[in-house]
CSV table of C-alpha atoms in Angstrom, one decimal:
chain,number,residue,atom,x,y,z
P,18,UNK,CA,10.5,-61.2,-15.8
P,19,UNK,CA,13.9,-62.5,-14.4
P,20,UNK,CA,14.3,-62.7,-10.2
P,21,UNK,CA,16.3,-60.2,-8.4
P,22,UNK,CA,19.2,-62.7,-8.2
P,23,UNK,CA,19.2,-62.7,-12.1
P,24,UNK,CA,22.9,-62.7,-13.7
P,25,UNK,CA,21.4,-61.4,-16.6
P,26,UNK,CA,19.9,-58.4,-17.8
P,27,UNK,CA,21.3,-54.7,-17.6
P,28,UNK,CA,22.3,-55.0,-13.6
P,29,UNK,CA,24.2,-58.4,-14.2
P,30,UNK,CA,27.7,-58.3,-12.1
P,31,UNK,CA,30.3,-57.3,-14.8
P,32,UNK,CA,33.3,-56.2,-14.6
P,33,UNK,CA,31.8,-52.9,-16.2
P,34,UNK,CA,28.5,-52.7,-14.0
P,35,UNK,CA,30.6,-53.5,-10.3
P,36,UNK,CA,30.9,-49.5,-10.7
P,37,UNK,CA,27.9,-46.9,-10.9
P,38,UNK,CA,28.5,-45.7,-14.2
P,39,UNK,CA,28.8,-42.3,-13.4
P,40,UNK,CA,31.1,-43.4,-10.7
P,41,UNK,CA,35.1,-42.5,-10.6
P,42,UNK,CA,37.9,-45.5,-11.4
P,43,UNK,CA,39.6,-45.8,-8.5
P,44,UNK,CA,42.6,-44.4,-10.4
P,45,UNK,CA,40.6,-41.2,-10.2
P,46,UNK,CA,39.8,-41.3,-6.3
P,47,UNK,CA,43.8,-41.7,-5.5
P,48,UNK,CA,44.7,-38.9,-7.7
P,49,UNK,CA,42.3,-37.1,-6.3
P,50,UNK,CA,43.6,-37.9,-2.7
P,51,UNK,CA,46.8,-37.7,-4.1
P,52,UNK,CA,46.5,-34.3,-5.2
P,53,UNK,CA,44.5,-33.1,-1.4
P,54,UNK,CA,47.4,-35.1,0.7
P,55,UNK,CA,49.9,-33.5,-1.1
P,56,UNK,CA,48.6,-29.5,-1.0
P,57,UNK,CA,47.2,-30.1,2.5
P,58,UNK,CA,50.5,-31.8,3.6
P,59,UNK,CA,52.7,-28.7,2.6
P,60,UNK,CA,50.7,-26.6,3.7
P,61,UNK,CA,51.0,-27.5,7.2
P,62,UNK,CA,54.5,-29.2,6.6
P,63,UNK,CA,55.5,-25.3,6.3
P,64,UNK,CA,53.2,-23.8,8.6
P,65,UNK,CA,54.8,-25.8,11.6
P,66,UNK,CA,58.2,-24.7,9.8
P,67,UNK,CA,57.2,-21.0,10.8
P,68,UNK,CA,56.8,-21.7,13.8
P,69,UNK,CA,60.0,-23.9,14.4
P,70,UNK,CA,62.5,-22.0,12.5
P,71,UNK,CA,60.8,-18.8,11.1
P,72,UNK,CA,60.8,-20.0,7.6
P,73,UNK,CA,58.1,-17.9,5.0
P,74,UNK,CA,58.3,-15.1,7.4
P,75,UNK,CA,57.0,-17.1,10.6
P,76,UNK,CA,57.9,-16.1,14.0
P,77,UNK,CA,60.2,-19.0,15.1
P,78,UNK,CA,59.8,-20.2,18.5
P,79,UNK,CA,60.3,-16.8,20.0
P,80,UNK,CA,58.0,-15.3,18.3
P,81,UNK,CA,55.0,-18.3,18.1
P,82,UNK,CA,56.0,-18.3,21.9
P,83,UNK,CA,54.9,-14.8,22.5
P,84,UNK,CA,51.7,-15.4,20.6
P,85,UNK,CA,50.8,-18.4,22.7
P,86,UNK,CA,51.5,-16.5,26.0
P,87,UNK,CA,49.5,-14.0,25.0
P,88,UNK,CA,46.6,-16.2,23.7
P,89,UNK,CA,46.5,-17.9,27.2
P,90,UNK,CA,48.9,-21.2,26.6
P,91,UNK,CA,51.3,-21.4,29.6
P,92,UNK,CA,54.7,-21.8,28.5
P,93,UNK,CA,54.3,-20.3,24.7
P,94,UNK,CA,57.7,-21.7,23.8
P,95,UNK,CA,57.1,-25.2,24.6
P,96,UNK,CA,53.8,-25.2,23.0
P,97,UNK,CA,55.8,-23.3,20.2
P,98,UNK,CA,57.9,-26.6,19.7
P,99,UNK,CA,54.9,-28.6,20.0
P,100,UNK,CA,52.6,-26.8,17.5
P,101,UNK,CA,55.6,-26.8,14.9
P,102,UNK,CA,56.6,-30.3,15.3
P,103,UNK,CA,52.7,-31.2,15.1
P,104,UNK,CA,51.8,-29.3,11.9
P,105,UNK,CA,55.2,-30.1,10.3
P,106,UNK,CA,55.3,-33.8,10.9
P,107,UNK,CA,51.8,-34.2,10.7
P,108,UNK,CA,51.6,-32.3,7.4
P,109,UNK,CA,55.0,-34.5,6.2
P,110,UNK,CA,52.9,-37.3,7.0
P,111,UNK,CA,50.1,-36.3,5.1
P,112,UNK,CA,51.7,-35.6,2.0
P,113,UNK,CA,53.6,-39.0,2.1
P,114,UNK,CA,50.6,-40.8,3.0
P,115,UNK,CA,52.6,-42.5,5.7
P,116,UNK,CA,50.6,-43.3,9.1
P,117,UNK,CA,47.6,-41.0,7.5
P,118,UNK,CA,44.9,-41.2,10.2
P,119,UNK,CA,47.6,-40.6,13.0
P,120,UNK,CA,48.7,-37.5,10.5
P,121,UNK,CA,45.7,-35.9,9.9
P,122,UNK,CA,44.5,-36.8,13.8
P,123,UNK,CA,47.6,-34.5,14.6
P,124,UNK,CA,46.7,-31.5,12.2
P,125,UNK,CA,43.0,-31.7,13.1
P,126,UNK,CA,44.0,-31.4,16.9
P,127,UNK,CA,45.7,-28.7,16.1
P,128,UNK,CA,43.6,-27.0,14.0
P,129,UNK,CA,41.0,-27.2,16.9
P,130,UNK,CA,43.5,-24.9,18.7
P,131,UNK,CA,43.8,-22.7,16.2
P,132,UNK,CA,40.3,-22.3,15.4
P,133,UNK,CA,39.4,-21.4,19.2
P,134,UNK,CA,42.1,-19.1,19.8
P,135,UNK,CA,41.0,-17.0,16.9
P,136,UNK,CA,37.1,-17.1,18.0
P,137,UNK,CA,33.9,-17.8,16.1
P,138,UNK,CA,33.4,-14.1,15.3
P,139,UNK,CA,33.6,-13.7,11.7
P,140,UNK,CA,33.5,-16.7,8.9
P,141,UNK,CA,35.7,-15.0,6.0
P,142,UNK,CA,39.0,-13.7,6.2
P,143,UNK,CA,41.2,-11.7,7.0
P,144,UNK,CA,39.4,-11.9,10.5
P,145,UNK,CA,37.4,-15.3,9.7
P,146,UNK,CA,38.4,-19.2,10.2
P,147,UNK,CA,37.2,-19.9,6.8
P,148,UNK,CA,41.1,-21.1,6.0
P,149,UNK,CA,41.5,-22.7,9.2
P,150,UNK,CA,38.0,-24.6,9.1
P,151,UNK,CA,39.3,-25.9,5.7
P,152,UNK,CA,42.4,-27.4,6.7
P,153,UNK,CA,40.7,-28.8,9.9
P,154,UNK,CA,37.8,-30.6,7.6
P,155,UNK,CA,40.3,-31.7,4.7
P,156,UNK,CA,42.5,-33.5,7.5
P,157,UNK,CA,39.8,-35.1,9.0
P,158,UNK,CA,38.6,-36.5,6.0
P,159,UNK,CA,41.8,-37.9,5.1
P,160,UNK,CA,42.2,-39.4,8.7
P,161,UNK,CA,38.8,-40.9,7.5
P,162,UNK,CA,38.9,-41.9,3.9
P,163,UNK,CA,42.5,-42.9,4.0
P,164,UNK,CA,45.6,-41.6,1.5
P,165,UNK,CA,44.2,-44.0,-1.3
P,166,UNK,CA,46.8,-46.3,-3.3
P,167,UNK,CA,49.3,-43.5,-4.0
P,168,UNK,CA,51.0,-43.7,-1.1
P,169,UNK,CA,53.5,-45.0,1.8
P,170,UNK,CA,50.6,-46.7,3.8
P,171,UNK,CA,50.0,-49.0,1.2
P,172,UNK,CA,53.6,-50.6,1.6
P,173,UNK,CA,53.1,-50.8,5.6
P,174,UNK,CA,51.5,-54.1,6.6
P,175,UNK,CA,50.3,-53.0,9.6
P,176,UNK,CA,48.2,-49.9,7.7
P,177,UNK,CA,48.0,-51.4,4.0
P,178,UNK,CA,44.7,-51.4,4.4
P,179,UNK,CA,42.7,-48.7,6.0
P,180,UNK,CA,39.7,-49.4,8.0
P,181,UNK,CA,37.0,-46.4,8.8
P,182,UNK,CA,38.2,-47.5,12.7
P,183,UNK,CA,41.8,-46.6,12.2
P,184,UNK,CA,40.7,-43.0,11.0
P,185,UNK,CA,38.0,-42.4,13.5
P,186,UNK,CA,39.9,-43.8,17.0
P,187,UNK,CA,42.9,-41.3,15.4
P,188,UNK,CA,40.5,-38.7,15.5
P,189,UNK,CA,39.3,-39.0,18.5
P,190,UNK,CA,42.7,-39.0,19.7
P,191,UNK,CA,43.5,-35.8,17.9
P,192,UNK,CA,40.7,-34.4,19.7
P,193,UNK,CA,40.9,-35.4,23.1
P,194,UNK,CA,44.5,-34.0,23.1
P,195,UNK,CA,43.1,-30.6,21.9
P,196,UNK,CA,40.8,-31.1,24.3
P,197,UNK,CA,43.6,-31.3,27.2
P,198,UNK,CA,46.2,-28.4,25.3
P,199,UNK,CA,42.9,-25.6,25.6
P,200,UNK,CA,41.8,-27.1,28.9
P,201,UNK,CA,45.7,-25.8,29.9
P,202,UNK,CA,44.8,-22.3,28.5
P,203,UNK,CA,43.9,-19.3,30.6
C-alpha cells in the first residue's frame, strides 16, 4: 500500500493526470469564453448603438429618452447617452476582452436597470426578463471568470492575470452604481 504522498500509482502528478480526465484543455475553456465574450459583446455593443444613434431600428437618444422619462429616470436623454455609451463600450469591451471585469461590471449594472424597469411579472418573453436575466448572468460571469487567453487582457500588465477580486470589486461597482441610477428613478 503506497502513502498518500506516493509519486507513483494511477494519481501520480503527470503531465496527463494535473487535469481531471474528463476535464476541458484549457484551449477549450478560452474558446469557449472566446465564443460567450464575443456574442455577448455584440450584443450589447449594438444594443447601446440603438440607443445612441438608432441603428437596428433603435430609438436614438430621442426616442430611448422618451422611454426613460416615462419609465421614471429624470432627464431620459442624458441617461439615453449614458445607457448607450455603457452597453456599447461595455459590450466593445467584452468582446475584445480588454478591461473585462470593468466591462462586464458596466453591462451588469445596466442590466439591473433594465431588468427592474420591465418588472418581475412574467419569466418568458415577449413580456418576460428571460433575455435580459441572460445577458445580466453571462456578464457577470465573465467579470468573474475572466476573458480567458484569447484576448486583450492578457497583453495588459496590469490585468494579464485575472484574480477572482478584480471581477468581484468590478461587480460590486457595477452594482452600486445601479443602485444610485434606480435610487434617481421616480
Amino acid at each position: 500500500m503506497s502513502s498518500p504522498t506516493s509519486t507513483t500509482g494511477p494519481l501520480a502528478r503527470t503531465p496527463e493526470a494535473t487535469h481531471a480526465p474528463h476535464a476541458a484543455s484549457p484551449g477549450a475553456y478560452d474558446a469557449g469564453l472566446l465564443l460567450l465574450r464575443v456574442v455577448l459583446g455584440l450584443t450589447m455593443a449594438a444594443h447601446g448603438s440603438q440607443k445612441l444613434f438608432g441603428w437596428f431600428g433603435g430609438g436614438g437618444i430621442e426616442g430611448t429618452g422618451s422611454f426613460f422619462t416615462m419609465s421614471g429616470y429624470p432627464n431620459g436623454e442624458a441617461l439615453a447617452v449614458v445607457a448607450g455609451l455603457t452597453e456599447t463600450f461595455g459590450g466593445l469591451g467584452l468582446a475584445l476582452g480588454l478591461l473585462t471585469p470593468l466591462a462586464g461590471a458596466a453591462v451588469v449594472g445596466t442590466m439591473v436597470n433594465a431588468l427592474a424597469v420591465k418588472g418581475f411579472g412574467a419569466f418568458f418573453a415577449p413580456d418576460g426578463i428571460e433575455y435580459e436575466l441572460l445577458l445580466t448572468a453571462g456578464a457577470a460571469a465573465l467579470a468573474l471568470t475572466g476573458p480567458g487567453r484569447l484576448a486583450v487582457d492578457r497583453y495588459l500588465p496590469w490585468v494579464k492575470s485575472h484574480r477572482l477580486a478584480y471581477g468581484a470589486s468590478a461587480l460590486a461597482l457595477g452594482l452600486v452604481i445601479a443602485a444610485i441610477t434606480l435610487l434617481l428613478r421616480n
